[in-house]
Amino acid sequence: MKDPANPTSRTPEDDRLRRRIGPTIRDVARMANVSIGTVSKALNNNGSLKAETRERVIAVANALGFRPNSLAQSLHRRHSFTVGLISNDSFGRFTMPIAEGLEACLADRQIAVFMCNATDDPERERQHVEQLLGKRVDGMVITARRADRRPGLDGALRGLPVIYVFSQSDDPEAVCLLPDDEGGARMAVEHLIGLGRQRIAHITGPERFEAVRLRRDGYRQALTAAGLAEGEGYYLSGDWSEKWGYDAAARLFAHGREPPDALFCGNDQIARGAADALRERGIAVPEDVAIVGFDNWNVMTEASRPPLTSVDLNLRALGREAGRRLIAMIDGTPMRGVSRLPCTLVIRESCGAKTDTLTGTEDYA
Amino acid sequence: MKDPANPTSRTPEDDRLRRRIGPTIRDVARMANVSIGTVSKALNNNGSLKAETRERVIAVANALGFRPNSLAQSLHRRHSFTVGLISNDSFGRFTMPIAEGLEACLADRQIAVFMCNATDDPERERQHVEQLLGKRVDGMVITARRADRRPGLDGALRGLPVIYVFSQSDDPEAVCLLPDDEGGARMAVEHLIGLGRQRIAHITGPERFEAVRLRRDGYRQALTAAGLAEGEGYYLSGDWSEKWGYDAAARLFAHGREPPDALFCGNDQIARGAADALRERGIAVPEDVAIVGFDNWNVMTEASRPPLTSVDLNLRALGREAGRRLIAMIDGTPMRGVSRLPCTLVIRESCGAKTDTLTGTEDYA
DNA sequence: ATGAAAGCGCTAACAC
DNA sequence: GTGTTAGCGCTTTCAT
C-alpha cells in the first residue's frame, strides 16, 4: 500500500513508533524505497547519486518533516557544532554585547552557544566546564569582568580551542581578545587636543582595573606627544560612579586653582556626573570645558546634558571576532597570544566638535 | 602487563587511539577488567553490583579521566539535558537577569542552556528553532521585549515543552510567565497613599506596551480604592526616557495649576528625569513631592538625587521560576495559561519612608 | 548509482 | 553479581 510517489501517506504505526521524536532516517528510507545510506548521501549532498533519486529523497524527507538528530550525527562527525560561553560577569552589561556578537557569528556557521554563568565561583565554573566537556563542545569562550588576569583552566581541556574575550588568562600562550583601551584613550585625548584644549584632566575608576591603567597611559601618551603637561592633581582615580564624577569635578573646579578646559573620563557615568557638577556651577559644556566619556553606554551618553562624546569599546565586534577566531581554531588554525581591537570615538555635543565617528587603527601587538 | 590495581598505567596506544576525545567506556572496562555493562551500572549507580566492583570501576574511570559522552547518552535516555532560550530583546537589560535566573535553576539540574538571539527577525528565529530541534532540546524558553503578544511557534514543536517568559503567545493554551505589573503599580501607589499623599500623578511610557496599560490600571485601582480622584492631566504617557520624565514633570508643575504631591513613574528613567526637574525648580523630594519609579534599575535608582524608591520586577526570580516550570513540564506535569509573579517595592529616599522592601502577594490568575 | 554493514559511545534488557 | 548483546540514529566504507 506504500506509495513512494506520495510520501505524505505515512502509515499510522509509524507515527506511534516515534514517541515524539519525529521520523528517523529509517522512515525516510522506507518511504522513499531506498537504503539508509542513500538517504544520508542525498541529505548531506555527498557521494554520487542520480539527481532524480536525490530530489525524491529530499522531497520525502521534507514531506515527513524529517529532522536529522544532531546528537547522533556528532557521534560520527568530528564536531558537535556547539561551543560553551562561560561568563564571570553574571551576564552583565559588558558580557551582553559580546555574547550577542559571538552568537551572531557562530549562528551563521550553525554553531550553537551554551551560556554558562560562573560569577567568579570557581566550583561552579568547574562544574560548567565539566558539563560542557561532557557535551563535547567544539570550543570554549571565557569572558569576565576585567579586574585582572585569571588562571587558565587548561588542565582538563586537552587541546580544546579556548578563547578569552574581555578577559585574560595568566597563560601567555592563551588566545585573548581585548579592546585597545590605551589606543582608545589616546584617540580621545588627541581629539580634545585637536580641538584646542590644553589643560586636560582625567577622572577615572579604580586602579586595580587594568583598563584604568591602560587608559591612563593612553591619556599621558597623547599629552606627551603633543608637548602638553599633565596639570597637578589632574589625574583622579576613584570608583566608577556618577557620584565620583560629580565630586571629582567639584574638586577640580574648586577655589583658586586654574581649572581644566577639558575632562577625559574613565567611563560615561563619571562623565555624566562631572557634566552635572559643571552645569550646577554654571560652567558651560562644551564651551568652557569639553568632556569625553568612555564606554559609549547610550543610557548615559544620551541622558547626559549635553550628550556625551564617548569612546566605544566595540564589544559586539569583539564578540564577532572572537567567534571568527574560535572557528578558525576549531578548523585547525593555530593561534596564541593577546590581540586588541581598536576602539571608536563617537562624537556628540559634549566636546564641541561636529558629530562624527572615528575608529582607531588596529593594534597588532 | 595490565595491572588492574594500578589503573593509571594506560598503554601508550590507548592515548593515540583516542584522537583527543579521551577515554571511552570501553577503555574503562578494559582497564578495570569488567564488561562495558558493568561500567555503565557502576557509573550510573543503577543495577546491582558488588560495592567493591563499583568502587574499583569508579576509581579506574577517574584515573583515566573518563568523561561520558553526553551525546551518546542522549541517544538512549529520554532527554538531552539541554534547553533553548530564544530572546527577541537582543540579550537586553531585561533578558539578562531572566537568563541568569533560568540558567542558575537549570544548571542545578545539569541542564545546559543554548542562547539564541532572534531580535524580532522571524527568519532568524525559525533557523534557531530548527537548529534547537535538531539538537533535540528538552524544552524551550521564549523571551522578548513586551510590546505585545506574539504568534506561537507551536507548529513544528510537536508537544515540546515551551514556556514564554516576559512575553506572551497568542495561543491561550501556552504557558506564560510574567511579572504582575498591575499589582506592582497598585502596591506602589498604595504605599504613597499610606504616606499621606493625595494628589498622585502618573508619568509613564508608550501605551502600546501592555505593561504601561497594566501599570496605569493598577495606579487607578489604588486611587479608587482609597477614594481619591485622579487629577486632571495627571496621567501622562510618553516615551521611556529621562527627558520625557523631565518634561512631563515640568508640565505638571507649571503655572497656576495645583501641583501633585507625588509622582508614580512608569520606569526609573522617567522618575530620575522628573527628580531632576523638581530639583531644578527648588521643589524638595520627598518633602514636597514623593517619587516612585519602576524597574528598580540600580544604575538609575542610585544615581538619582535622591535615590529612588522603585518597583522591582523580580526578573531573576521570574527566570528561576520559568526554569522550575519548564523542568516540571519536561518531567511530564501538564501546564497551561498565564501566571504573574509578584513585584517588590524597594524603598529608598525619594518617597520619604524608611528604607524597606515590600513584596506583593502572588497572583493566582 | 545503490545497498549492506560496520561502527560512533553508550544504555538496558536479558542471560548466566 | 556480571557478561552479552541489541540497539539509539546516523555516517561511511566497501561491495555490487
PDB file of N, CA and C in Angstrom, chain A residues 70-71 80-84 103 110-116 131-132 135 137, chain B residues 71 80-87 91 99 102-103 106 111-117 128 131-141:
ATOM      1  N   SER A  70      20.925  15.700  15.483  1.00  0.00           N
ATOM      2  CA  SER A  70      22.261  16.274  15.512  1.00  0.00           C
ATOM      3  C   SER A  70      23.165  15.538  16.500  1.00  0.00           C
ATOM      4  N   LEU A  71      22.563  14.982  17.549  1.00  0.00           N
ATOM      5  CA  LEU A  71      23.347  14.257  18.543  1.00  0.00           C
ATOM      6  C   LEU A  71      23.950  13.003  17.917  1.00  0.00           C
ATOM      7  N   SER A  80      30.644  18.764  17.215  1.00  0.00           N
ATOM      8  CA  SER A  80      29.274  18.747  17.739  1.00  0.00           C
ATOM      9  C   SER A  80      28.508  20.008  17.344  1.00  0.00           C
ATOM     10  N   PHE A  81      29.216  20.978  16.768  1.00  0.00           N
ATOM     11  CA  PHE A  81      28.604  22.249  16.402  1.00  0.00           C
ATOM     12  C   PHE A  81      27.956  22.932  17.594  1.00  0.00           C
ATOM     13  N   THR A  82      28.646  22.853  18.694  1.00  0.00           N
ATOM     14  CA  THR A  82      28.274  23.639  19.866  1.00  0.00           C
ATOM     15  C   THR A  82      29.547  24.178  20.490  1.00  0.00           C
ATOM     16  N   VAL A  83      29.438  25.349  21.113  1.00  0.00           N
ATOM     17  CA  VAL A  83      30.552  25.856  21.912  1.00  0.00           C
ATOM     18  C   VAL A  83      29.979  26.369  23.226  1.00  0.00           C
ATOM     19  N   GLY A  84      30.841  26.492  24.207  1.00  0.00           N
ATOM     20  CA  GLY A  84      30.408  26.996  25.502  1.00  0.00           C
ATOM     21  C   GLY A  84      30.889  28.415  25.715  1.00  0.00           C
ATOM     22  N   GLU A 103      27.316  35.118  19.291  1.00  0.00           N
ATOM     23  CA  GLU A 103      26.215  34.257  18.865  1.00  0.00           C
ATOM     24  C   GLU A 103      25.889  34.495  17.394  1.00  0.00           C
ATOM     25  N   GLN A 110      26.060  27.740  11.971  1.00  0.00           N
ATOM     26  CA  GLN A 110      25.230  26.682  12.536  1.00  0.00           C
ATOM     27  C   GLN A 110      25.780  26.154  13.850  1.00  0.00           C
ATOM     28  N   ILE A 111      26.547  26.975  14.515  1.00  0.00           N
ATOM     29  CA  ILE A 111      27.089  26.545  15.798  1.00  0.00           C
ATOM     30  C   ILE A 111      26.256  27.166  16.912  1.00  0.00           C
ATOM     31  N   ALA A 112      25.841  26.347  17.842  1.00  0.00           N
ATOM     32  CA  ALA A 112      25.013  26.835  18.940  1.00  0.00           C
ATOM     33  C   ALA A 112      25.868  27.117  20.163  1.00  0.00           C
ATOM     34  N   VAL A 113      25.401  28.051  20.986  1.00  0.00           N
ATOM     35  CA  VAL A 113      26.196  28.511  22.121  1.00  0.00           C
ATOM     36  C   VAL A 113      25.535  28.137  23.446  1.00  0.00           C
ATOM     37  N   PHE A 114      26.252  27.420  24.264  1.00  0.00           N
ATOM     38  CA  PHE A 114      25.809  27.166  25.632  1.00  0.00           C
ATOM     39  C   PHE A 114      26.240  28.336  26.493  1.00  0.00           C
ATOM     40  N   MET A 115      25.289  28.921  27.185  1.00  0.00           N
ATOM     41  CA  MET A 115      25.597  30.057  28.047  1.00  0.00           C
ATOM     42  C   MET A 115      25.725  29.586  29.477  1.00  0.00           C
ATOM     43  N   CYS A 116      26.887  29.818  30.060  1.00  0.00           N
ATOM     44  CA  CYS A 116      27.104  29.405  31.432  1.00  0.00           C
ATOM     45  C   CYS A 116      27.557  30.590  32.254  1.00  0.00           C
ATOM     46  N   GLN A 131      30.562  19.880  32.494  1.00  0.00           N
ATOM     47  CA  GLN A 131      29.337  19.631  31.732  1.00  0.00           C
ATOM     48  C   GLN A 131      29.550  19.868  30.240  1.00  0.00           C
ATOM     49  N   LEU A 132      30.246  20.955  29.945  1.00  0.00           N
ATOM     50  CA  LEU A 132      30.475  21.300  28.537  1.00  0.00           C
ATOM     51  C   LEU A 132      31.349  20.247  27.867  1.00  0.00           C
ATOM     52  N   LYS A 135      29.390  17.375  27.017  1.00  0.00           N
ATOM     53  CA  LYS A 135      28.552  17.626  25.852  1.00  0.00           C
ATOM     54  C   LYS A 135      29.401  17.760  24.589  1.00  0.00           C
ATOM     55  N   VAL A 137      31.606  19.991  23.485  1.00  0.00           N
ATOM     56  CA  VAL A 137      31.666  21.260  22.763  1.00  0.00           C
ATOM     57  C   VAL A 137      32.929  21.314  21.911  1.00  0.00           C
TER      58      VAL A 137
ATOM     59  N   LEU B  71      26.433  13.114  24.425  1.00  0.00           N
ATOM     60  CA  LEU B  71      25.701  12.987  23.158  1.00  0.00           C
ATOM     61  C   LEU B  71      25.261  11.544  22.953  1.00  0.00           C
ATOM     62  N   SER B  80      18.002  15.114  26.497  1.00  0.00           N
ATOM     63  CA  SER B  80      19.336  15.552  26.103  1.00  0.00           C
ATOM     64  C   SER B  80      19.957  16.451  27.171  1.00  0.00           C
ATOM     65  N   PHE B  81      19.154  16.844  28.155  1.00  0.00           N
ATOM     66  CA  PHE B  81      19.629  17.754  29.199  1.00  0.00           C
ATOM     67  C   PHE B  81      20.145  19.057  28.613  1.00  0.00           C
ATOM     68  N   THR B  82      19.430  19.518  27.630  1.00  0.00           N
ATOM     69  CA  THR B  82      19.675  20.863  27.113  1.00  0.00           C
ATOM     70  C   THR B  82      18.321  21.521  26.843  1.00  0.00           C
ATOM     71  N   VAL B  83      18.272  22.827  26.991  1.00  0.00           N
ATOM     72  CA  VAL B  83      17.081  23.568  26.569  1.00  0.00           C
ATOM     73  C   VAL B  83      17.540  24.785  25.779  1.00  0.00           C
ATOM     74  N   GLY B  84      16.647  25.336  25.004  1.00  0.00           N
ATOM     75  CA  GLY B  84      16.964  26.524  24.226  1.00  0.00           C
ATOM     76  C   GLY B  84      16.313  27.758  24.827  1.00  0.00           C
ATOM     77  N   LEU B  85      17.043  28.855  24.801  1.00  0.00           N
ATOM     78  CA  LEU B  85      16.464  30.134  25.219  1.00  0.00           C
ATOM     79  C   LEU B  85      16.507  31.051  24.009  1.00  0.00           C
ATOM     80  N   ILE B  86      15.340  31.430  23.534  1.00  0.00           N
ATOM     81  CA  ILE B  86      15.288  32.323  22.378  1.00  0.00           C
ATOM     82  C   ILE B  86      14.870  33.694  22.839  1.00  0.00           C
ATOM     83  N   SER B  87      15.718  34.658  22.572  1.00  0.00           N
ATOM     84  CA  SER B  87      15.432  36.014  23.010  1.00  0.00           C
ATOM     85  C   SER B  87      15.156  36.910  21.822  1.00  0.00           C
ATOM     86  N   PHE B  91      19.425  40.108  23.934  1.00  0.00           N
ATOM     87  CA  PHE B  91      20.116  39.998  25.219  1.00  0.00           C
ATOM     88  C   PHE B  91      20.112  41.322  25.968  1.00  0.00           C
ATOM     89  N   ALA B  99      17.670  35.396  32.069  1.00  0.00           N
ATOM     90  CA  ALA B  99      18.564  34.330  31.628  1.00  0.00           C
ATOM     91  C   ALA B  99      19.398  33.825  32.791  1.00  0.00           C
ATOM     92  N   LEU B 102      17.249  31.704  35.093  1.00  0.00           N
ATOM     93  CA  LEU B 102      16.944  30.458  34.384  1.00  0.00           C
ATOM     94  C   LEU B 102      18.154  29.539  34.399  1.00  0.00           C
ATOM     95  N   GLU B 103      19.277  30.095  34.018  1.00  0.00           N
ATOM     96  CA  GLU B 103      20.478  29.287  33.930  1.00  0.00           C
ATOM     97  C   GLU B 103      20.835  28.708  35.297  1.00  0.00           C
ATOM     98  N   LEU B 106      18.485  25.816  36.071  1.00  0.00           N
ATOM     99  CA  LEU B 106      18.681  24.636  35.234  1.00  0.00           C
ATOM    100  C   LEU B 106      20.045  23.988  35.479  1.00  0.00           C
ATOM    101  N   ILE B 111      21.166  20.820  33.473  1.00  0.00           N
ATOM    102  CA  ILE B 111      20.636  21.116  32.148  1.00  0.00           C
ATOM    103  C   ILE B 111      21.363  22.339  31.596  1.00  0.00           C
ATOM    104  N   ALA B 112      21.841  22.250  30.384  1.00  0.00           N
ATOM    105  CA  ALA B 112      22.571  23.361  29.784  1.00  0.00           C
ATOM    106  C   ALA B 112      21.637  24.174  28.887  1.00  0.00           C
ATOM    107  N   VAL B 113      21.966  25.455  28.750  1.00  0.00           N
ATOM    108  CA  VAL B 113      21.081  26.376  28.038  1.00  0.00           C
ATOM    109  C   VAL B 113      21.735  26.881  26.758  1.00  0.00           C
ATOM    110  N   PHE B 114      21.084  26.650  25.640  1.00  0.00           N
ATOM    111  CA  PHE B 114      21.504  27.266  24.378  1.00  0.00           C
ATOM    112  C   PHE B 114      20.917  28.660  24.304  1.00  0.00           C
ATOM    113  N   MET B 115      21.761  29.646  24.085  1.00  0.00           N
ATOM    114  CA  MET B 115      21.282  31.014  23.993  1.00  0.00           C
ATOM    115  C   MET B 115      21.152  31.404  22.539  1.00  0.00           C
ATOM    116  N   CYS B 116      19.964  31.781  22.139  1.00  0.00           N
ATOM    117  CA  CYS B 116      19.742  32.181  20.758  1.00  0.00           C
ATOM    118  C   CYS B 116      19.124  33.564  20.722  1.00  0.00           C
ATOM    119  N   ASN B 117      19.620  34.377  19.848  1.00  0.00           N
ATOM    120  CA  ASN B 117      19.111  35.733  19.723  1.00  0.00           C
ATOM    121  C   ASN B 117      18.420  35.881  18.379  1.00  0.00           C
ATOM    122  N   HIS B 128      16.802  29.240  14.283  1.00  0.00           N
ATOM    123  CA  HIS B 128      17.197  28.831  15.624  1.00  0.00           C
ATOM    124  C   HIS B 128      16.342  27.683  16.120  1.00  0.00           C
ATOM    125  N   GLN B 131      17.400  24.569  14.462  1.00  0.00           N
ATOM    126  CA  GLN B 131      18.666  24.080  14.990  1.00  0.00           C
ATOM    127  C   GLN B 131      18.476  23.421  16.357  1.00  0.00           C
ATOM    128  N   LEU B 132      17.673  24.067  17.185  1.00  0.00           N
ATOM    129  CA  LEU B 132      17.452  23.533  18.534  1.00  0.00           C
ATOM    130  C   LEU B 132      16.728  22.195  18.466  1.00  0.00           C
ATOM    131  N   LEU B 133      15.769  22.096  17.580  1.00  0.00           N
ATOM    132  CA  LEU B 133      15.062  20.825  17.443  1.00  0.00           C
ATOM    133  C   LEU B 133      16.029  19.751  16.961  1.00  0.00           C
ATOM    134  N   GLY B 134      16.900  20.128  16.038  1.00  0.00           N
ATOM    135  CA  GLY B 134      17.905  19.180  15.576  1.00  0.00           C
ATOM    136  C   GLY B 134      18.789  18.706  16.716  1.00  0.00           C
ATOM    137  N   LYS B 135      19.062  19.611  17.644  1.00  0.00           N
ATOM    138  CA  LYS B 135      19.900  19.245  18.777  1.00  0.00           C
ATOM    139  C   LYS B 135      19.078  18.561  19.857  1.00  0.00           C
ATOM    140  N   ARG B 136      17.819  18.356  19.596  1.00  0.00           N
ATOM    141  CA  ARG B 136      16.932  17.603  20.498  1.00  0.00           C
ATOM    142  C   ARG B 136      16.860  18.194  21.895  1.00  0.00           C
ATOM    143  N   VAL B 137      16.657  19.507  21.954  1.00  0.00           N
ATOM    144  CA  VAL B 137      16.481  20.140  23.261  1.00  0.00           C
ATOM    145  C   VAL B 137      15.248  19.554  23.952  1.00  0.00           C
ATOM    146  N   ASP B 138      15.288  19.564  25.274  1.00  0.00           N
ATOM    147  CA  ASP B 138      14.172  19.010  26.039  1.00  0.00           C
ATOM    148  C   ASP B 138      13.051  20.019  26.220  1.00  0.00           C
ATOM    149  N   GLY B 139      13.350  21.270  25.947  1.00  0.00           N
ATOM    150  CA  GLY B 139      12.332  22.303  26.126  1.00  0.00           C
ATOM    151  C   GLY B 139      12.841  23.623  25.583  1.00  0.00           C
ATOM    152  N   MET B 140      11.951  24.608  25.593  1.00  0.00           N
ATOM    153  CA  MET B 140      12.339  25.888  25.021  1.00  0.00           C
ATOM    154  C   MET B 140      11.745  27.027  25.836  1.00  0.00           C
ATOM    155  N   VAL B 141      12.528  28.091  25.981  1.00  0.00           N
ATOM    156  CA  VAL B 141      12.070  29.286  26.669  1.00  0.00           C
ATOM    157  C   VAL B 141      12.090  30.427  25.672  1.00  0.00           C
TER     158      VAL B 141
END
